[in-house]
């Protein structure tokens, strides 16, 4: 807890002590460490304590969900007329990944929506790097799509900006591609990344 100032807000955003919300407020921690933290575990992994507090004066809340590596691990139903609520989960982590909290809510005459979601707490298990194959391929394909877009139909403000944007995309693609090969993942290459230099138009 610290004074709310612009500098403290910037530092909180930089370190990932954040959450997104349609209105509900959230506190979320793993082993007492706030959102954006990194926790190191030994090679055997461990069981972690997750604590959370929620408050809302707008959208009624219906569920709190423990999210581990993008998958819902546990769900707690919440009383819709409760303005403030707190709870906890325990979670076993045998490999590296991330833990977050997702909160659902809605009005009786409308569909349930995601009302808030925490930034993650990253868990590093010694000897078990955090790397999801399906996510890596999806992100690599999105980078390739962005390269194709700026090479073909995107409006170019000027050559310098275009070259800088393309360089950042190629760099990100190369770094992720190399990490995939380091863990034995191979894939088909798109035409967007077959050459180092952009096509002439």
PDB file of C-alpha atoms in Angstrom:
ATOM      1  CA  UNK A   1       0.000   0.000   0.000  1.00  0.00           C
ATOM      2  CA  UNK A   2       1.404   3.368  -0.996  1.00  0.00           C
ATOM      3  CA  UNK A   3       0.227   6.886  -1.699  1.00  0.00           C
ATOM      4  CA  UNK A   4      -1.648   7.317  -4.973  1.00  0.00           C
ATOM      5  CA  UNK A   5       0.561   9.560  -7.085  1.00  0.00           C
ATOM      6  CA  UNK A   6       1.256   9.678 -10.807  1.00  0.00           C
ATOM      7  CA  UNK A   7       4.763   8.256 -10.312  1.00  0.00           C
ATOM      8  CA  UNK A   8       3.450   5.399  -8.148  1.00  0.00           C
ATOM      9  CA  UNK A   9       0.742   4.689 -10.748  1.00  0.00           C
ATOM     10  CA  UNK A  10       3.368   4.521 -13.517  1.00  0.00           C
ATOM     11  CA  UNK A  11       5.481   2.158 -11.438  1.00  0.00           C
ATOM     12  CA  UNK A  12       2.468  -0.070 -10.744  1.00  0.00           C
ATOM     13  CA  UNK A  13       1.692  -0.306 -14.472  1.00  0.00           C
ATOM     14  CA  UNK A  14       5.347  -1.001 -15.297  1.00  0.00           C
ATOM     15  CA  UNK A  15       5.529  -3.869 -12.798  1.00  0.00           C
ATOM     16  CA  UNK A  16       2.122  -5.372 -13.654  1.00  0.00           C
ATOM     17  CA  UNK A  17       0.319  -4.500 -10.422  1.00  0.00           C
ATOM     18  CA  UNK A  18      -2.838  -3.957 -12.437  1.00  0.00           C
ATOM     19  CA  UNK A  19      -6.240  -5.393 -13.304  1.00  0.00           C
ATOM     20  CA  UNK A  20      -8.850  -4.660 -15.944  1.00  0.00           C
ATOM     21  CA  UNK A  21     -12.442  -4.065 -14.892  1.00  0.00           C
ATOM     22  CA  UNK A  22     -15.946  -2.990 -15.862  1.00  0.00           C
ATOM     23  CA  UNK A  23     -16.355  -1.616 -12.342  1.00  0.00           C
ATOM     24  CA  UNK A  24     -15.439  -4.123  -9.598  1.00  0.00           C
ATOM     25  CA  UNK A  25     -12.268  -3.474  -7.613  1.00  0.00           C
ATOM     26  CA  UNK A  26      -9.854  -6.309  -6.930  1.00  0.00           C
ATOM     27  CA  UNK A  27      -6.977  -7.286  -4.685  1.00  0.00           C
ATOM     28  CA  UNK A  28      -5.165 -10.472  -5.642  1.00  0.00           C
ATOM     29  CA  UNK A  29      -2.025 -12.117  -4.304  1.00  0.00           C
ATOM     30  CA  UNK A  30      -0.148 -15.418  -4.427  1.00  0.00           C
ATOM     31  CA  UNK A  31       1.834 -16.290  -1.300  1.00  0.00           C
ATOM     32  CA  UNK A  32       1.339 -12.673  -0.249  1.00  0.00           C
ATOM     33  CA  UNK A  33       2.916 -11.359  -3.470  1.00  0.00           C
ATOM     34  CA  UNK A  34       0.800  -8.917  -5.527  1.00  0.00           C
ATOM     35  CA  UNK A  35      -0.139  -9.035  -9.186  1.00  0.00           C
ATOM     36  CA  UNK A  36       2.897  -8.651 -11.434  1.00  0.00           C
ATOM     37  CA  UNK A  37       5.164 -10.538  -9.020  1.00  0.00           C
ATOM     38  CA  UNK A  38       7.437 -13.458  -9.853  1.00  0.00           C
ATOM     39  CA  UNK A  39       7.743 -16.404  -7.505  1.00  0.00           C
ATOM     40  CA  UNK A  40      10.620 -18.881  -7.762  1.00  0.00           C
ATOM     41  CA  UNK A  41      10.036 -22.524  -6.783  1.00  0.00           C
ATOM     42  CA  UNK A  42      12.464 -25.416  -6.555  1.00  0.00           C
ATOM     43  CA  UNK A  43      12.476 -28.209  -9.150  1.00  0.00           C
ATOM     44  CA  UNK A  44       9.782 -30.085  -7.236  1.00  0.00           C
ATOM     45  CA  UNK A  45       7.281 -27.237  -7.544  1.00  0.00           C
ATOM     46  CA  UNK A  46       4.943 -26.487  -4.673  1.00  0.00           C
ATOM     47  CA  UNK A  47       1.458 -25.690  -3.411  1.00  0.00           C
ATOM     48  CA  UNK A  48       0.675 -21.982  -3.325  1.00  0.00           C
ATOM     49  CA  UNK A  49      -1.887 -19.971  -1.378  1.00  0.00           C
ATOM     50  CA  UNK A  50      -3.964 -17.522  -3.443  1.00  0.00           C
ATOM     51  CA  UNK A  51      -5.950 -14.775  -1.700  1.00  0.00           C
ATOM     52  CA  UNK A  52      -8.376 -12.248  -3.156  1.00  0.00           C
ATOM     53  CA  UNK A  53     -10.767  -9.471  -2.216  1.00  0.00           C
ATOM     54  CA  UNK A  54     -13.484  -7.972  -4.398  1.00  0.00           C
ATOM     55  CA  UNK A  55     -15.699  -4.921  -4.057  1.00  0.00           C
ATOM     56  CA  UNK A  56     -18.440  -3.651  -6.336  1.00  0.00           C
ATOM     57  CA  UNK A  57     -21.111  -0.972  -6.293  1.00  0.00           C
ATOM     58  CA  UNK A  58     -22.004  -1.401  -9.953  1.00  0.00           C
ATOM     59  CA  UNK A  59     -22.283  -4.791 -11.654  1.00  0.00           C
ATOM     60  CA  UNK A  60     -23.403  -7.690  -9.410  1.00  0.00           C
ATOM     61  CA  UNK A  61     -20.772 -10.427  -9.188  1.00  0.00           C
ATOM     62  CA  UNK A  62     -21.531 -14.088  -9.835  1.00  0.00           C
ATOM     63  CA  UNK A  63     -18.245 -16.053  -9.878  1.00  0.00           C
ATOM     64  CA  UNK A  64     -14.575 -15.833  -8.956  1.00  0.00           C
ATOM     65  CA  UNK A  65     -12.346 -18.076 -11.050  1.00  0.00           C
ATOM     66  CA  UNK A  66      -8.790 -19.212 -10.431  1.00  0.00           C
ATOM     67  CA  UNK A  67      -7.000 -19.140 -13.805  1.00  0.00           C
ATOM     68  CA  UNK A  68      -3.768 -21.085 -14.311  1.00  0.00           C
ATOM     69  CA  UNK A  69      -1.993 -20.751 -17.662  1.00  0.00           C
ATOM     70  CA  UNK A  70      -5.221 -19.563 -19.286  1.00  0.00           C
ATOM     71  CA  UNK A  71      -7.357 -22.442 -18.011  1.00  0.00           C
ATOM     72  CA  UNK A  72     -10.024 -22.197 -15.307  1.00  0.00           C
ATOM     73  CA  UNK A  73      -8.803 -24.326 -12.404  1.00  0.00           C
ATOM     74  CA  UNK A  74     -11.413 -23.541  -9.711  1.00  0.00           C
ATOM     75  CA  UNK A  75     -14.671 -21.585  -9.505  1.00  0.00           C
ATOM     76  CA  UNK A  76     -16.445 -20.045  -6.510  1.00  0.00           C
ATOM     77  CA  UNK A  77     -20.034 -18.798  -6.811  1.00  0.00           C
ATOM     78  CA  UNK A  78     -20.656 -15.358  -5.314  1.00  0.00           C
ATOM     79  CA  UNK A  79     -23.859 -13.980  -3.801  1.00  0.00           C
ATOM     80  CA  UNK A  80     -25.188 -11.352  -6.194  1.00  0.00           C
ATOM     81  CA  UNK A  81     -26.230  -8.980  -3.394  1.00  0.00           C
ATOM     82  CA  UNK A  82     -22.761  -8.927  -1.779  1.00  0.00           C
ATOM     83  CA  UNK A  83     -20.818  -5.678  -2.254  1.00  0.00           C
ATOM     84  CA  UNK A  84     -17.570  -6.916  -0.695  1.00  0.00           C
ATOM     85  CA  UNK A  85     -16.251 -10.454  -0.600  1.00  0.00           C
ATOM     86  CA  UNK A  86     -12.961 -12.218  -0.066  1.00  0.00           C
ATOM     87  CA  UNK A  87     -11.723 -15.737  -0.531  1.00  0.00           C
ATOM     88  CA  UNK A  88      -8.787 -17.999  -1.205  1.00  0.00           C
ATOM     89  CA  UNK A  89      -7.623 -20.923  -3.313  1.00  0.00           C
ATOM     90  CA  UNK A  90      -4.709 -23.300  -3.103  1.00  0.00           C
ATOM     91  CA  UNK A  91      -3.000 -24.405  -6.287  1.00  0.00           C
ATOM     92  CA  UNK A  92      -0.289 -26.950  -7.015  1.00  0.00           C
ATOM     93  CA  UNK A  93       2.344 -25.799  -9.527  1.00  0.00           C
ATOM     94  CA  UNK A  94       4.622 -28.531 -10.899  1.00  0.00           C
ATOM     95  CA  UNK A  95       5.811 -26.507 -13.899  1.00  0.00           C
ATOM     96  CA  UNK A  96       6.345 -22.833 -14.655  1.00  0.00           C
ATOM     97  CA  UNK A  97       3.362 -20.726 -15.592  1.00  0.00           C
ATOM     98  CA  UNK A  98       1.082 -17.978 -14.396  1.00  0.00           C
ATOM     99  CA  UNK A  99      -1.823 -17.571 -11.990  1.00  0.00           C
ATOM    100  CA  UNK A 100      -4.601 -15.008 -12.264  1.00  0.00           C
ATOM    101  CA  UNK A 101      -8.099 -14.201 -11.017  1.00  0.00           C
ATOM    102  CA  UNK A 102     -11.103 -13.738 -13.306  1.00  0.00           C
ATOM    103  CA  UNK A 103     -14.389 -12.360 -11.994  1.00  0.00           C
ATOM    104  CA  UNK A 104     -17.728 -12.779 -13.725  1.00  0.00           C
ATOM    105  CA  UNK A 105     -20.884 -10.800 -13.180  1.00  0.00           C
ATOM    106  CA  UNK A 106     -23.973  -9.367 -14.773  1.00  0.00           C
ATOM    107  CA  UNK A 107     -27.521  -8.208 -14.270  1.00  0.00           C
ATOM    108  CA  UNK A 108     -30.430 -10.685 -14.081  1.00  0.00           C
ATOM    109  CA  UNK A 109     -31.851  -9.538 -17.432  1.00  0.00           C
ATOM    110  CA  UNK A 110     -28.466  -9.581 -19.223  1.00  0.00           C
ATOM    111  CA  UNK A 111     -25.853 -12.204 -20.014  1.00  0.00           C
ATOM    112  CA  UNK A 112     -22.970 -12.921 -17.696  1.00  0.00           C
ATOM    113  CA  UNK A 113     -19.702 -11.213 -18.642  1.00  0.00           C
ATOM    114  CA  UNK A 114     -16.122 -11.022 -17.454  1.00  0.00           C
ATOM    115  CA  UNK A 115     -16.348  -8.134 -15.017  1.00  0.00           C
ATOM    116  CA  UNK A 116     -12.667  -8.022 -14.004  1.00  0.00           C
ATOM    117  CA  UNK A 117      -9.403  -9.857 -14.590  1.00  0.00           C
ATOM    118  CA  UNK A 118      -6.122  -9.575 -12.734  1.00  0.00           C
ATOM    119  CA  UNK A 119      -2.676  -9.331 -14.195  1.00  0.00           C
ATOM    120  CA  UNK A 120      -0.809 -12.581 -13.524  1.00  0.00           C
ATOM    121  CA  UNK A 121       1.609 -13.678 -10.882  1.00  0.00           C
ATOM    122  CA  UNK A 122       4.381 -15.577 -12.703  1.00  0.00           C
ATOM    123  CA  UNK A 123       5.612 -18.845 -11.221  1.00  0.00           C
ATOM    124  CA  UNK A 124       9.063 -20.133 -12.184  1.00  0.00           C
ATOM    125  CA  UNK A 125       9.745 -23.790 -11.359  1.00  0.00           C
ATOM    126  CA  UNK A 126      13.453 -24.588 -11.569  1.00  0.00           C
ATOM    127  CA  UNK A 127      14.274 -26.549 -14.705  1.00  0.00           C
ATOM    128  CA  UNK A 128      10.745 -26.173 -16.152  1.00  0.00           C
ATOM    129  CA  UNK A 129      10.639 -23.057 -18.385  1.00  0.00           C
ATOM    130  CA  UNK A 130       7.286 -21.396 -19.029  1.00  0.00           C
ATOM    131  CA  UNK A 131       6.465 -22.117 -22.647  1.00  0.00           C
ATOM    132  CA  UNK A 132       3.091 -23.112 -24.131  1.00  0.00           C
ATOM    133  CA  UNK A 133       3.413 -24.638 -27.604  1.00  0.00           C
ATOM    134  CA  UNK A 134      -0.085 -23.757 -28.836  1.00  0.00           C
ATOM    135  CA  UNK A 135       0.233 -20.158 -27.637  1.00  0.00           C
ATOM    136  CA  UNK A 136       3.682 -19.793 -29.231  1.00  0.00           C
ATOM    137  CA  UNK A 137       2.432 -20.943 -32.639  1.00  0.00           C
ATOM    138  CA  UNK A 138      -0.608 -18.649 -32.448  1.00  0.00           C
ATOM    139  CA  UNK A 139       1.524 -15.626 -31.539  1.00  0.00           C
ATOM    140  CA  UNK A 140       4.068 -16.448 -34.257  1.00  0.00           C
ATOM    141  CA  UNK A 141       1.263 -16.594 -36.837  1.00  0.00           C
ATOM    142  CA  UNK A 142      -0.113 -13.254 -35.602  1.00  0.00           C
ATOM    143  CA  UNK A 143       3.322 -11.652 -36.016  1.00  0.00           C
ATOM    144  CA  UNK A 144       3.577 -13.115 -39.524  1.00  0.00           C
ATOM    145  CA  UNK A 145       0.125 -11.724 -40.322  1.00  0.00           C
ATOM    146  CA  UNK A 146       1.146  -8.274 -39.094  1.00  0.00           C
ATOM    147  CA  UNK A 147       4.262  -8.375 -41.302  1.00  0.00           C
ATOM    148  CA  UNK A 148       2.182  -9.359 -44.338  1.00  0.00           C
ATOM    149  CA  UNK A 149      -0.302  -6.574 -43.549  1.00  0.00           C
ATOM    150  CA  UNK A 150       2.296  -3.796 -43.390  1.00  0.00           C
ATOM    151  CA  UNK A 151       4.035  -5.183 -46.494  1.00  0.00           C
ATOM    152  CA  UNK A 152       0.867  -5.189 -48.594  1.00  0.00           C
ATOM    153  CA  UNK A 153      -2.264  -3.201 -47.750  1.00  0.00           C
ATOM    154  CA  UNK A 154      -1.303  -1.015 -44.791  1.00  0.00           C
ATOM    155  CA  UNK A 155      -1.046   2.726 -45.380  1.00  0.00           C
ATOM    156  CA  UNK A 156       2.532   3.906 -44.891  1.00  0.00           C
ATOM    157  CA  UNK A 157       3.097   7.244 -43.206  1.00  0.00           C
ATOM    158  CA  UNK A 158       6.708   7.324 -44.351  1.00  0.00           C
ATOM    159  CA  UNK A 159       9.507   4.902 -45.216  1.00  0.00           C
ATOM    160  CA  UNK A 160      11.349   5.382 -41.915  1.00  0.00           C
ATOM    161  CA  UNK A 161       8.306   4.518 -39.778  1.00  0.00           C
ATOM    162  CA  UNK A 162       7.473   1.524 -41.964  1.00  0.00           C
ATOM    163  CA  UNK A 163      11.022   0.151 -41.751  1.00  0.00           C
ATOM    164  CA  UNK A 164      11.113   0.620 -37.959  1.00  0.00           C
ATOM    165  CA  UNK A 165       7.775  -1.159 -37.505  1.00  0.00           C
ATOM    166  CA  UNK A 166       8.864  -4.024 -39.733  1.00  0.00           C
ATOM    167  CA  UNK A 167      12.192  -4.332 -37.928  1.00  0.00           C
ATOM    168  CA  UNK A 168      10.394  -4.677 -34.553  1.00  0.00           C
ATOM    169  CA  UNK A 169       8.087  -7.352 -35.949  1.00  0.00           C
ATOM    170  CA  UNK A 170      10.943  -9.304 -37.547  1.00  0.00           C
ATOM    171  CA  UNK A 171      12.929  -9.079 -34.300  1.00  0.00           C
ATOM    172  CA  UNK A 172       9.986 -10.383 -32.240  1.00  0.00           C
ATOM    173  CA  UNK A 173       9.398 -13.163 -34.770  1.00  0.00           C
ATOM    174  CA  UNK A 174      13.051 -14.212 -34.710  1.00  0.00           C
ATOM    175  CA  UNK A 175      13.232 -14.248 -30.901  1.00  0.00           C
ATOM    176  CA  UNK A 176      10.067 -16.343 -30.511  1.00  0.00           C
ATOM    177  CA  UNK A 177      11.097 -18.613 -33.401  1.00  0.00           C
ATOM    178  CA  UNK A 178      14.473 -19.274 -31.763  1.00  0.00           C
ATOM    179  CA  UNK A 179      12.832 -20.058 -28.415  1.00  0.00           C
ATOM    180  CA  UNK A 180      10.535 -22.551 -30.159  1.00  0.00           C
ATOM    181  CA  UNK A 181      13.505 -24.323 -31.744  1.00  0.00           C
ATOM    182  CA  UNK A 182      15.304 -24.410 -28.379  1.00  0.00           C
ATOM    183  CA  UNK A 183      12.464 -26.510 -26.947  1.00  0.00           C
ATOM    184  CA  UNK A 184      12.227 -28.701 -30.067  1.00  0.00           C
ATOM    185  CA  UNK A 185       9.219 -27.032 -31.725  1.00  0.00           C
ATOM    186  CA  UNK A 186       9.266 -26.750 -35.505  1.00  0.00           C
ATOM    187  CA  UNK A 187       6.687 -25.272 -37.862  1.00  0.00           C
ATOM    188  CA  UNK A 188       6.052 -24.130 -41.415  1.00  0.00           C
ATOM    189  CA  UNK A 189       7.339 -20.671 -42.271  1.00  0.00           C
ATOM    190  CA  UNK A 190       5.113 -18.121 -43.952  1.00  0.00           C
ATOM    191  CA  UNK A 191       6.239 -16.155 -46.986  1.00  0.00           C
ATOM    192  CA  UNK A 192       6.268 -12.988 -44.851  1.00  0.00           C
ATOM    193  CA  UNK A 193       9.413 -14.090 -43.043  1.00  0.00           C
ATOM    194  CA  UNK A 194      11.270 -15.900 -45.814  1.00  0.00           C
ATOM    195  CA  UNK A 195      13.293 -12.806 -46.629  1.00  0.00           C
ATOM    196  CA  UNK A 196      15.062 -10.212 -44.566  1.00  0.00           C
ATOM    197  CA  UNK A 197      14.199  -7.253 -46.766  1.00  0.00           C
ATOM    198  CA  UNK A 198      10.703  -5.925 -47.422  1.00  0.00           C
ATOM    199  CA  UNK A 199       9.245  -6.236 -50.926  1.00  0.00           C
ATOM    200  CA  UNK A 200       9.342  -3.202 -53.205  1.00  0.00           C
ATOM    201  CA  UNK A 201       6.087  -1.536 -54.154  1.00  0.00           C
TER     202      UNK A 201
END
